[in-house]
mmCIF file of C-alpha atoms and ligand atoms in Angstrom:
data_model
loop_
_atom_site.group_PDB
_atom_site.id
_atom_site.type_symbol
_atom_site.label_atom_id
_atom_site.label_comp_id
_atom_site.label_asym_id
_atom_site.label_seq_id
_atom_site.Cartn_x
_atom_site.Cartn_y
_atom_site.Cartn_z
ATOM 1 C CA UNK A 70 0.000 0.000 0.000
ATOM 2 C CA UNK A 71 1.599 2.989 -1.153
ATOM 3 C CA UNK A 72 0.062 6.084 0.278
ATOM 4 C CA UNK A 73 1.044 9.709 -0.896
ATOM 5 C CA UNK A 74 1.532 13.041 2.512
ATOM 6 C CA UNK A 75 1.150 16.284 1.216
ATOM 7 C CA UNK A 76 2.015 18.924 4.151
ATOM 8 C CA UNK A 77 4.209 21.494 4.488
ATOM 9 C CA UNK A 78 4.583 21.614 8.203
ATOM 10 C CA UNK A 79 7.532 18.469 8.725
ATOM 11 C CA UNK A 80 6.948 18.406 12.301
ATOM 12 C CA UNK A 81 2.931 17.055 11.713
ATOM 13 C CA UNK A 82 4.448 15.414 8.278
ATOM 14 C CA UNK A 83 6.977 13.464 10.608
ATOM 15 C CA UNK A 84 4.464 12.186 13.383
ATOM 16 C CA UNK A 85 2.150 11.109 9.924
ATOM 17 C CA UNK A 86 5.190 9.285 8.615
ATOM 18 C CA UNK A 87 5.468 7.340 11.350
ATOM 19 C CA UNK A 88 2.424 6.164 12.245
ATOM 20 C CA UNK A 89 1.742 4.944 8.676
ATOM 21 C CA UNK A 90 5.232 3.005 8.285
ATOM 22 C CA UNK A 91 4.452 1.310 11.807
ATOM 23 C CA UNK A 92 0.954 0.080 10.118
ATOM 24 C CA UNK A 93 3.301 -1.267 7.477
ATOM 25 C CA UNK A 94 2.406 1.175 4.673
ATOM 26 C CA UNK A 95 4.965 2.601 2.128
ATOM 27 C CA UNK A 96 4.441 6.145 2.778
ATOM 28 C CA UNK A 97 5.668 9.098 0.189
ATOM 29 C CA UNK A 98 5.993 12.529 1.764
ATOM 30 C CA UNK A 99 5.761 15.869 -0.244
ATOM 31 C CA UNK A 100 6.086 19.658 1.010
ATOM 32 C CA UNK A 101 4.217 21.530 -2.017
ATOM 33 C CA UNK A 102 1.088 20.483 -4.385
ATOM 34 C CA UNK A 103 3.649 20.758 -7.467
ATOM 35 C CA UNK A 104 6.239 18.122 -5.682
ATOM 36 C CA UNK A 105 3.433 15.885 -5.220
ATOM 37 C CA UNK A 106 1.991 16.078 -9.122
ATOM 38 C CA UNK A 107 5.522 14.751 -9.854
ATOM 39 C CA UNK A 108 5.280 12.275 -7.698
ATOM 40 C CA UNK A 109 1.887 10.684 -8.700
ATOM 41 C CA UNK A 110 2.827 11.124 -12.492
ATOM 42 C CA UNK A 111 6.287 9.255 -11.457
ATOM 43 C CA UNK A 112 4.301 6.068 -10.119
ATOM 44 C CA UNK A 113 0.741 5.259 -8.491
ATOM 45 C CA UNK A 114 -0.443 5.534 -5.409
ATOM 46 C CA UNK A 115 -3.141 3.432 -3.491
ATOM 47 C CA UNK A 116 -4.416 7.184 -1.306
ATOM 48 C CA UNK A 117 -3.494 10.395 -0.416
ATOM 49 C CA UNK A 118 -3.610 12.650 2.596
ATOM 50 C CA UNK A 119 -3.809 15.787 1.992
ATOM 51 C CA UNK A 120 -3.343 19.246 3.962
ATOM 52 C CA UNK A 121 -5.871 21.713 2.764
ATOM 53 C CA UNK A 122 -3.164 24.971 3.702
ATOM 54 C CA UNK A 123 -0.636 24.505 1.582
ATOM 55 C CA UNK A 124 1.978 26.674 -0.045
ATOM 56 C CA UNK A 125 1.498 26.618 -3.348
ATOM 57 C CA UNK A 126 -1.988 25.421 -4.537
ATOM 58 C CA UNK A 127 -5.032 24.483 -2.252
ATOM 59 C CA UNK A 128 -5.415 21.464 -1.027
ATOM 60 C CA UNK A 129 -9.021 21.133 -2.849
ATOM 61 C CA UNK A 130 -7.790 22.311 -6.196
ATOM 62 C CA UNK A 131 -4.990 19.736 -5.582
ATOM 63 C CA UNK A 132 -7.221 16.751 -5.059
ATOM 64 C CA UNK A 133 -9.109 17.891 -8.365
ATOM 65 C CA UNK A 134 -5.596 17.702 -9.988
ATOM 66 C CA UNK A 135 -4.405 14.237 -8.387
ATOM 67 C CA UNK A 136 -7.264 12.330 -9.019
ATOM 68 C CA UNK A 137 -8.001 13.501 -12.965
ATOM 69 C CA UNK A 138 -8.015 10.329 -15.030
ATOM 70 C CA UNK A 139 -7.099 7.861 -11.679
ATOM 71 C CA UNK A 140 -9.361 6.700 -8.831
ATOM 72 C CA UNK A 141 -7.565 7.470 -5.765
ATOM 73 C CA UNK A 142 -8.933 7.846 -2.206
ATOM 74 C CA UNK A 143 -8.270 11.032 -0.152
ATOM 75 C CA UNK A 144 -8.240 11.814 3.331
ATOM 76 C CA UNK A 145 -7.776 15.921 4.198
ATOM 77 C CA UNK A 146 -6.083 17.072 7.098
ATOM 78 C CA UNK A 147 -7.767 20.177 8.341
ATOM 79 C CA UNK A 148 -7.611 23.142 10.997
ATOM 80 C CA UNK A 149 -11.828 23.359 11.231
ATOM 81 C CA UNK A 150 -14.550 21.331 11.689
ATOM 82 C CA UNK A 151 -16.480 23.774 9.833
ATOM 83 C CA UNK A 152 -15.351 22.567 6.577
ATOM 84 C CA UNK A 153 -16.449 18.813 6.470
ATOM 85 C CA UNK A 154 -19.833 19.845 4.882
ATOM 86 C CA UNK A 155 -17.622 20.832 1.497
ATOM 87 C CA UNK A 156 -14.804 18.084 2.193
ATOM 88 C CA UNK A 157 -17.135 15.396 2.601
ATOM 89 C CA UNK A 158 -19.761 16.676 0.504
ATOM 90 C CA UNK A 159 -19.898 16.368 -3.935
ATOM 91 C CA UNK A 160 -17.915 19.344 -4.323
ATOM 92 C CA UNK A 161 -15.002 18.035 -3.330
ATOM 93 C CA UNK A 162 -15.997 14.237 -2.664
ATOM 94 C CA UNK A 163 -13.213 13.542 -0.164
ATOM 95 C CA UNK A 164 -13.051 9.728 1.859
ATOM 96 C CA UNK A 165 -12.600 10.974 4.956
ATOM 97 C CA UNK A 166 -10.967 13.975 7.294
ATOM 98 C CA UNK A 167 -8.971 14.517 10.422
ATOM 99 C CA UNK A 168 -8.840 18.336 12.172
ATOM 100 C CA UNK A 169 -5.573 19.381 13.522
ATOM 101 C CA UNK A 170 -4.478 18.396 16.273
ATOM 102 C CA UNK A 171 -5.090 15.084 15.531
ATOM 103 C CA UNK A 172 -3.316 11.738 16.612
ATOM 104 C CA UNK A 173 -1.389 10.144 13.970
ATOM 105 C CA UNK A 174 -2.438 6.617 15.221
ATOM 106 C CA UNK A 175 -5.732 7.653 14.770
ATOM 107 C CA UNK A 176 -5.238 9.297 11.064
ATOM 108 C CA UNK A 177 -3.830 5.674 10.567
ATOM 109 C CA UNK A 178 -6.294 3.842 11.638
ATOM 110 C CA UNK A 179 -8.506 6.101 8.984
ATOM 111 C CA UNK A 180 -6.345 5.351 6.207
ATOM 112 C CA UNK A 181 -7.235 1.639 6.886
ATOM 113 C CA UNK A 182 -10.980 2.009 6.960
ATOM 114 C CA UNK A 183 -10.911 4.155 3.786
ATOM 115 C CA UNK A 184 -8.729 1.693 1.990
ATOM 116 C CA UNK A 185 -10.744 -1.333 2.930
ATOM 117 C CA UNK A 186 -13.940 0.585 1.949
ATOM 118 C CA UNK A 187 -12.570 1.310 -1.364
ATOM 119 C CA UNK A 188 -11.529 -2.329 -1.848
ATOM 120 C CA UNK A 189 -7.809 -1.362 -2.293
ATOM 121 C CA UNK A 190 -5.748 -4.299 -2.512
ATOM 122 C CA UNK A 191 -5.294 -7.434 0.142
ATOM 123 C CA UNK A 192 -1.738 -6.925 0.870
ATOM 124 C CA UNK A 193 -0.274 -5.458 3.384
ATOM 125 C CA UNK A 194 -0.089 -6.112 7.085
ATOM 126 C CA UNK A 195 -2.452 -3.267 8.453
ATOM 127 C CA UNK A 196 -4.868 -3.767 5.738
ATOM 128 C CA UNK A 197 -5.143 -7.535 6.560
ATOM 129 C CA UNK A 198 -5.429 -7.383 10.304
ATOM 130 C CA UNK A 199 -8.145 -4.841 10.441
ATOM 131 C CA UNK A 200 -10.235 -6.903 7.658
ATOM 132 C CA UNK A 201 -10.101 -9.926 10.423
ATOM 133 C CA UNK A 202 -11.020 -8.115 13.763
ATOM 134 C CA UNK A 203 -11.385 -10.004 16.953
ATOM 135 C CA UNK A 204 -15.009 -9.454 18.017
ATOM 136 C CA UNK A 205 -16.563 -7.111 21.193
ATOM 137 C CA UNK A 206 -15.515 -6.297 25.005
ATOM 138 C CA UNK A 207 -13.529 -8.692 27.182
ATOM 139 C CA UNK A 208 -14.183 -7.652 30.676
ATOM 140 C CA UNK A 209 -11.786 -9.006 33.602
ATOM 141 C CA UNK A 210 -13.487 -7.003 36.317
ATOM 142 C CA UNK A 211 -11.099 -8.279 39.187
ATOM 143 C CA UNK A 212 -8.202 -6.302 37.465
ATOM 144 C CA UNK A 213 -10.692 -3.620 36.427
ATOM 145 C CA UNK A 214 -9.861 -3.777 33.016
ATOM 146 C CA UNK A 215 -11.293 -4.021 29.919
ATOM 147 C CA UNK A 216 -10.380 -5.422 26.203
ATOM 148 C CA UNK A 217 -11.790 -3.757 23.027
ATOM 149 C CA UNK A 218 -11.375 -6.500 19.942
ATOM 150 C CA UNK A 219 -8.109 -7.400 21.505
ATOM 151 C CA UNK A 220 -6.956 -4.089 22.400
ATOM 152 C CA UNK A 221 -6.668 -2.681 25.754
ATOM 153 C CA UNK A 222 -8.528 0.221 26.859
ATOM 154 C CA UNK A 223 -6.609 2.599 28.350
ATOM 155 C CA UNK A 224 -9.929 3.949 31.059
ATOM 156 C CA UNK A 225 -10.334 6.662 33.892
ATOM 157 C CA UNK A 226 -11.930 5.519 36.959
ATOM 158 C CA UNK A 227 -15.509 6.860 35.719
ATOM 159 C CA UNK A 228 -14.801 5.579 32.281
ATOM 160 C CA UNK A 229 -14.269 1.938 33.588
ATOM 161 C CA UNK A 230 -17.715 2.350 35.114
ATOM 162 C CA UNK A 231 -19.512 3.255 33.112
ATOM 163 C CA UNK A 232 -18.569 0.759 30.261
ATOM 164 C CA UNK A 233 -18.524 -2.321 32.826
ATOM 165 C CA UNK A 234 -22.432 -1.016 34.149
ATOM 166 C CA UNK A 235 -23.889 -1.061 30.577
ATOM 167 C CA UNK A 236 -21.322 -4.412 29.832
ATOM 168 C CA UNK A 237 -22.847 -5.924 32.406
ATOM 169 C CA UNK A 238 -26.414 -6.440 30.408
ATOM 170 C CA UNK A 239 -25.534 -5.688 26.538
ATOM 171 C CA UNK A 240 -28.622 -4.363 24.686
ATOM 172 C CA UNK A 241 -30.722 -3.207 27.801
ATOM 173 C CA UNK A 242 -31.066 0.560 28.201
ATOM 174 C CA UNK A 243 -30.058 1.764 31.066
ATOM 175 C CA UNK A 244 -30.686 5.598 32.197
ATOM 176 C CA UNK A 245 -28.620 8.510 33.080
ATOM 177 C CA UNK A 246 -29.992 8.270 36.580
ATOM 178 C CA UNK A 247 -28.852 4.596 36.723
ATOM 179 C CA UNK A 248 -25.967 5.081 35.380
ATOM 180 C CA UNK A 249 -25.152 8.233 37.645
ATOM 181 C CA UNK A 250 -26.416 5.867 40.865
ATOM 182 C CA UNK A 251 -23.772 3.278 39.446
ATOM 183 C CA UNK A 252 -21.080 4.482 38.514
ATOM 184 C CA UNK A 253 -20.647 8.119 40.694
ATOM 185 C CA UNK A 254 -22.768 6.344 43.627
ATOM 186 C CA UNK A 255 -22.828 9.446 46.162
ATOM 187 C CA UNK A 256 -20.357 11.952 44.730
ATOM 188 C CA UNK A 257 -21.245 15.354 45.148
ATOM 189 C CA UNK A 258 -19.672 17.158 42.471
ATOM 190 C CA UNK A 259 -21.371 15.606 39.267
ATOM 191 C CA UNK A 260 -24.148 17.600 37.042
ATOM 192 C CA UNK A 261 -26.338 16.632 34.877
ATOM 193 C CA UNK A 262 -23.996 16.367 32.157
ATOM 194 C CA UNK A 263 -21.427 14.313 33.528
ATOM 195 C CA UNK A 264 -22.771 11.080 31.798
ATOM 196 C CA UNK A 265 -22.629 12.558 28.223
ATOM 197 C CA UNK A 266 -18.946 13.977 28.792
ATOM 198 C CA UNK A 267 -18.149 10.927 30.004
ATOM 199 C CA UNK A 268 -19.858 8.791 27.491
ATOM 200 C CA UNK A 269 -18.400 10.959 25.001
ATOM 201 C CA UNK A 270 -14.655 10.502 25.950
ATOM 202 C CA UNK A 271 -15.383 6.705 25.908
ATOM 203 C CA UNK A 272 -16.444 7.040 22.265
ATOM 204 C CA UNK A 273 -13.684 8.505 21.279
ATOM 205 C CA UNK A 274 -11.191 6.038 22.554
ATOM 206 C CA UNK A 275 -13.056 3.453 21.095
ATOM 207 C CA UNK A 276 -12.971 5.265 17.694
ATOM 208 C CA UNK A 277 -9.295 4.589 18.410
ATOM 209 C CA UNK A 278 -9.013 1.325 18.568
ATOM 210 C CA UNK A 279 -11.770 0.062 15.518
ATOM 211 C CA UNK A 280 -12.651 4.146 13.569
ATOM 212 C CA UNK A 281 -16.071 2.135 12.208
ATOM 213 C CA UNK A 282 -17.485 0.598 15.162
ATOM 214 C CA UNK A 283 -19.833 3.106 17.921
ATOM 215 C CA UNK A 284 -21.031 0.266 19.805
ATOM 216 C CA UNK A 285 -22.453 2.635 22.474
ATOM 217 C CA UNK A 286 -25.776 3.736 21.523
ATOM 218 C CA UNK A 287 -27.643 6.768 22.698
ATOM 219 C CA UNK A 288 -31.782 6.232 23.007
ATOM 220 C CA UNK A 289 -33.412 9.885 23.445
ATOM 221 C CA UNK A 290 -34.930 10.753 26.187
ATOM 222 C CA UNK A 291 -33.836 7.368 28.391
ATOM 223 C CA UNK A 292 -30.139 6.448 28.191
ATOM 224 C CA UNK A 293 -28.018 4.588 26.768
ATOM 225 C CA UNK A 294 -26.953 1.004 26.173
ATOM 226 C CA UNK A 295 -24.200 -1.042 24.301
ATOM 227 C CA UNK A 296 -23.732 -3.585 21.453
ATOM 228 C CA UNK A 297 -21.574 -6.521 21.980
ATOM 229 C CA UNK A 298 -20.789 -7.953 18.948
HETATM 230 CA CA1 LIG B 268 -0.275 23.739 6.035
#
């Protein structure tokens, strides 16, 4: 899996690099829009991150230029959030995005999902290990820890809780109350949105581990509950 960086900054270029080798890709970096239409016209490349700020040509007008006449995936890197309307949307037609800061294990883990969705070769050791995941939560609650398809989630105190309470009965809802009785039992100094944050940070580092997969699910109005599969 070749897979084509266009940034300019080399710090963010260099933490991108080196996620994407560790997932085994072959990974091609360029500075300016003009380096990297030599590049692609040199040999082809199976996707292509792309910053939207950069030097010489936008990153949209870019993408427009890389992919005439080839199919290739992109993924932007971007400083707003307000932008993924355009990015993700037919004028531009993007895979995917990441907004700076992001974590470079995490834009990896993106590059896999959008090459697997696009059907993008079998090769390559990233590609082939996330096409085979190992299924659901494994809960050891006597070391108060807990597995996500193999990995190891790396929890707060409240995080822990909350994922063993709604663990403990996959599929039934339980509510914010319930959860708050739980998991904070008397604690003073929780509101009423301390659930959500909480549930919230627990998405993300799920997101981490599998991008796809939001096996929490939020019922309005009465709580929440959680997919094992
Ligand atoms: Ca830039």
């Amino acid at each position: 899996m070749r897979i084509l960086l266009v940034e300019d900054e080399s710090a963010i270029a260099d933490t991108v690099l080196y996620a994407l080798r560790a997932e085994g890709f072959e990974a091609v970096h360029c500075l300016t829009g003009g380096e990297a239409l030599r590049e692609v016209a040199r040999a082809p490349f199976d996707l292509a991150v792309l910053d939207i700020g950069l030097p010489d040509i936008g990153g949209f007008a870019l993408c427009r230029e890389l992919r005439r006449g080839r199919d290739l995936p992109v993924i932007f890197l971007t400083a707003q959030n307000a932008e993924a309307d355009r990015i993700l949307g037919l004028e531009i037609g993007a895979d995917d995005y990441v907004t700076k800061p992001f974590s470079p294990r995490e834009l990896a883990t993106r590059v896999r999902v959008v090459l697997r969705r696009a059907g993008v070769g079998n090769g390559g050791a990233g590609v082939a290990a996330a096409a085979d995941p190992e299924p659901g939560f494994a809960h050891d609650p006597e070391g108060k820890r807990i597995r996500y398809r193999g990995q190891a989630l790396d929890l707060t105190r409240y995080e822990y809780g909350l994922l063993a309470a709604l663990l403990q009965r996959p599929g039934a809802v339980l509510s914010r109350a319930q959860l708050m009785d739980r998991v904070w039992g008397d604690a003073l100094d929780s509101g009423d949105r301390t659930v959500d944050t909480h549930i919230k940070t627990l998405r993300a580092k799920l997101r981490e581990v599998d991008a796809e997969a939001d096996p929490i699910r939020t019922h309005r109005g009465l709580g929440y509950s959680l997919d094992n599969g």
